[in-house]
Amino acid sequence: MPLWQLFTPENAFTPEEKADLADKITNIYSSDWARENFGFELPRFYTSVVFHEIKADSFYVGGEPRNKFVQIEVVHIARTNEGAAALAGITVEEILRRYFEKVNGLLKPYIADRGYEVEFHVETAPFETWQIDGMTPPPPHSAPERRWYEENRSSPYDAAELTNDPRVATV
């Protein structure tokens, strides 16, 4: 899971813009770019994007109302910065540089170019606290995860599928 929550003014984005932005956000994690820059591609359904439209009288920053402000909260669970850096053979600082460069470039036409201010932060939650459809997702790079990627949905798997799988990461 990456879970992206965008807290925006009402009507900041059209339905088409929301769909386009959600697709581009998903591609950060599930594309050739992700594989080349992070060493992995997540199943597309791991990424959720939720738009919360906030009324003008309900959004305050520093105790003052803000009608041109976007707050973005992201929770990462499927991979950690440390694990991605180890897999890609680069530093955590380089992972973060690449990530924020991609994110800032993606958001700019939707936010800064429209005169909105933005605050963005990422939290990492422990993998073991995550379930999909009542199942713990398969380990990174395992055969079951690859199946989930290809089918773009969860499906049952068992420990036998993980035994002696050289692709199963320990990070």
Coordinates of C-alpha atoms in Angstrom, one line a residue:
M1 CA 0.0 0.0 0.0
P2 CA 0.8 3.4 -0.7
L3 CA -2.3 5.3 0.5
W4 CA -2.4 8.9 -0.7
Q5 CA -4.9 11.2 0.9
L6 CA -5.3 14.7 -0.7
F7 CA -7.2 17.2 1.4
T8 CA -8.2 19.9 -1.2
P9 CA -10.6 22.8 -1.4
E10 CA -14.0 22.0 -2.9
N11 CA -13.9 21.7 -6.7
A12 CA -10.1 22.0 -6.9
F13 CA -10.1 19.2 -9.4
T14 CA -12.6 17.9 -12.0
P15 CA -13.4 14.2 -11.9
E16 CA -11.2 13.8 -15.0
E17 CA -8.3 15.5 -13.3
K18 CA -8.7 13.3 -10.2
A19 CA -8.7 10.2 -12.4
D20 CA -5.6 11.4 -14.2
L21 CA -3.8 12.3 -11.1
A22 CA -4.7 9.0 -9.4
D23 CA -3.3 7.1 -12.5
K24 CA 0.0 9.2 -12.4
I25 CA 0.4 8.6 -8.6
T26 CA -0.1 4.9 -9.2
N27 CA 2.6 4.9 -11.8
I28 CA 5.1 6.2 -9.3
Y29 CA 5.0 2.7 -7.8
S30 CA 3.8 0.5 -10.7
S31 CA 5.7 1.3 -13.8
D32 CA 9.0 0.9 -15.7
W33 CA 10.0 4.1 -13.9
A34 CA 9.4 2.5 -10.5
R35 CA 11.4 -0.5 -11.5
E36 CA 14.3 1.5 -12.9
N37 CA 14.4 4.0 -10.0
F38 CA 13.4 1.9 -7.0
G39 CA 14.1 -1.7 -8.1
F40 CA 10.4 -2.8 -7.8
E41 CA 7.0 -2.5 -9.3
L42 CA 4.0 -2.9 -7.0
P43 CA 0.7 -4.4 -8.1
R44 CA -1.4 -1.4 -9.2
F45 CA -4.2 -2.2 -6.8
Y46 CA -1.8 -1.6 -3.8
T47 CA -2.0 2.1 -4.5
S48 CA -5.1 4.0 -3.2
V49 CA -5.8 7.7 -3.8
V50 CA -8.5 9.4 -1.9
F51 CA -9.6 13.0 -2.5
H52 CA -11.1 14.8 0.5
E53 CA -12.8 18.0 -0.5
I54 CA -12.9 20.5 2.3
K55 CA -15.3 23.4 2.6
A56 CA -13.7 26.9 2.7
D57 CA -14.8 27.4 6.3
S58 CA -13.3 24.1 7.4
F59 CA -9.6 24.4 6.3
Y60 CA -7.3 26.3 8.6
V61 CA -3.5 26.5 8.6
G62 CA -1.8 28.3 11.5
G63 CA -5.2 29.2 12.8
E64 CA -6.1 31.1 9.6
P65 CA -8.6 29.9 6.9
R66 CA -6.9 28.8 3.7
N67 CA -8.8 28.3 0.5
K68 CA -5.8 27.7 -1.8
F69 CA -4.1 25.0 0.2
V70 CA -3.6 21.3 -0.4
Q71 CA -2.5 18.9 2.3
I72 CA -1.2 15.5 1.1
E73 CA -0.6 12.6 3.5
V74 CA 1.0 9.4 2.2
V75 CA 1.3 6.1 4.0
H76 CA 3.8 3.5 2.7
I77 CA 3.6 0.0 3.8
A78 CA 4.5 -2.3 0.9
R79 CA 8.1 -1.2 0.8
T80 CA 10.4 0.9 3.0
N81 CA 12.9 3.5 1.9
E82 CA 15.7 1.3 3.4
G83 CA 14.5 -1.8 1.6
A84 CA 14.1 0.0 -1.7
A85 CA 17.6 1.6 -1.4
A86 CA 19.2 -1.8 -0.7
L87 CA 17.4 -3.4 -3.6
A88 CA 18.3 -0.6 -6.0
G89 CA 21.9 -0.4 -4.6
I90 CA 21.7 3.2 -3.7
T91 CA 21.4 5.3 -0.5
V92 CA 18.1 6.2 1.2
E93 CA 18.9 9.8 0.5
E94 CA 19.0 9.0 -3.2
I95 CA 15.7 7.1 -3.0
L96 CA 14.1 10.1 -1.3
R97 CA 15.6 12.5 -3.9
R98 CA 14.2 10.5 -6.8
Y99 CA 10.9 10.1 -5.1
F100 CA 10.4 13.8 -4.2
E101 CA 11.6 14.9 -7.6
K102 CA 9.0 12.6 -9.3
V103 CA 6.3 13.6 -6.9
N104 CA 7.0 17.4 -7.2
G105 CA 7.1 17.2 -11.0
L106 CA 3.8 15.2 -11.0
L107 CA 2.0 17.6 -8.6
K108 CA 3.2 20.9 -10.1
P109 CA 0.7 21.3 -12.9
Y110 CA -2.2 20.4 -10.6
I111 CA -1.2 22.4 -7.6
A112 CA 1.6 25.0 -7.8
D113 CA 0.8 26.0 -11.4
R114 CA -2.8 26.7 -10.2
G115 CA -1.7 28.9 -7.3
Y116 CA -2.2 26.4 -4.5
E117 CA 0.1 26.0 -1.6
V118 CA 0.9 22.4 -0.7
E119 CA 2.2 20.4 2.3
F120 CA 3.3 16.8 1.7
H121 CA 4.5 14.2 4.0
V122 CA 5.1 10.4 4.0
E123 CA 4.8 8.0 6.9
T124 CA 5.9 4.4 6.8
A125 CA 3.8 1.7 8.6
P126 CA 5.1 -1.8 9.5
F127 CA 4.4 -4.4 6.8
E128 CA 3.1 -6.8 9.4
T129 CA 0.3 -4.4 10.3
W130 CA -1.2 -4.7 6.8
Q131 CA -3.9 -7.0 5.3
I132 CA -5.8 -7.1 2.0
D133 CA -9.0 -9.1 1.9
G134 CA -8.2 -10.7 5.2
M135 CA -4.7 -11.9 4.0
T136 CA -1.2 -10.6 4.8
P137 CA 0.1 -9.6 1.4
P138 CA 2.8 -11.9 0.0
P139 CA 6.5 -11.0 0.7
P140 CA 8.1 -8.6 -1.7
H141 CA 9.3 -10.1 -5.0
S142 CA 7.7 -13.5 -4.3
A143 CA 5.8 -15.6 -6.8
P144 CA 2.5 -14.8 -5.2
E145 CA 3.2 -11.1 -5.2
R146 CA 4.1 -11.4 -8.9
R147 CA 0.7 -13.1 -9.5
W148 CA -1.0 -10.3 -7.6
Y149 CA 0.8 -7.9 -9.9
E150 CA -0.2 -9.6 -13.1
E151 CA -3.8 -10.2 -12.0
N152 CA -4.1 -6.8 -10.4
R153 CA -6.0 -8.3 -7.5
S154 CA -5.4 -10.4 -4.3
S155 CA -5.7 -14.1 -4.3
P156 CA -5.0 -16.8 -1.7
Y157 CA -1.5 -18.2 -1.5
D158 CA 0.3 -20.6 0.9
A159 CA 3.7 -21.1 2.4
A160 CA 4.6 -23.8 -0.1
E161 CA 4.6 -21.0 -2.8
L162 CA 7.3 -19.2 -0.8
T163 CA 9.6 -22.1 -0.1
N164 CA 13.0 -21.7 -1.8
D165 CA 11.8 -18.7 -3.8
P166 CA 15.0 -16.8 -4.5
R167 CA 13.0 -13.7 -5.3
V168 CA 11.6 -13.3 -1.8
A169 CA 13.3 -10.2 -0.3
T170 CA 14.3 -10.0 3.3
V171 CA 14.0 -6.2 3.3

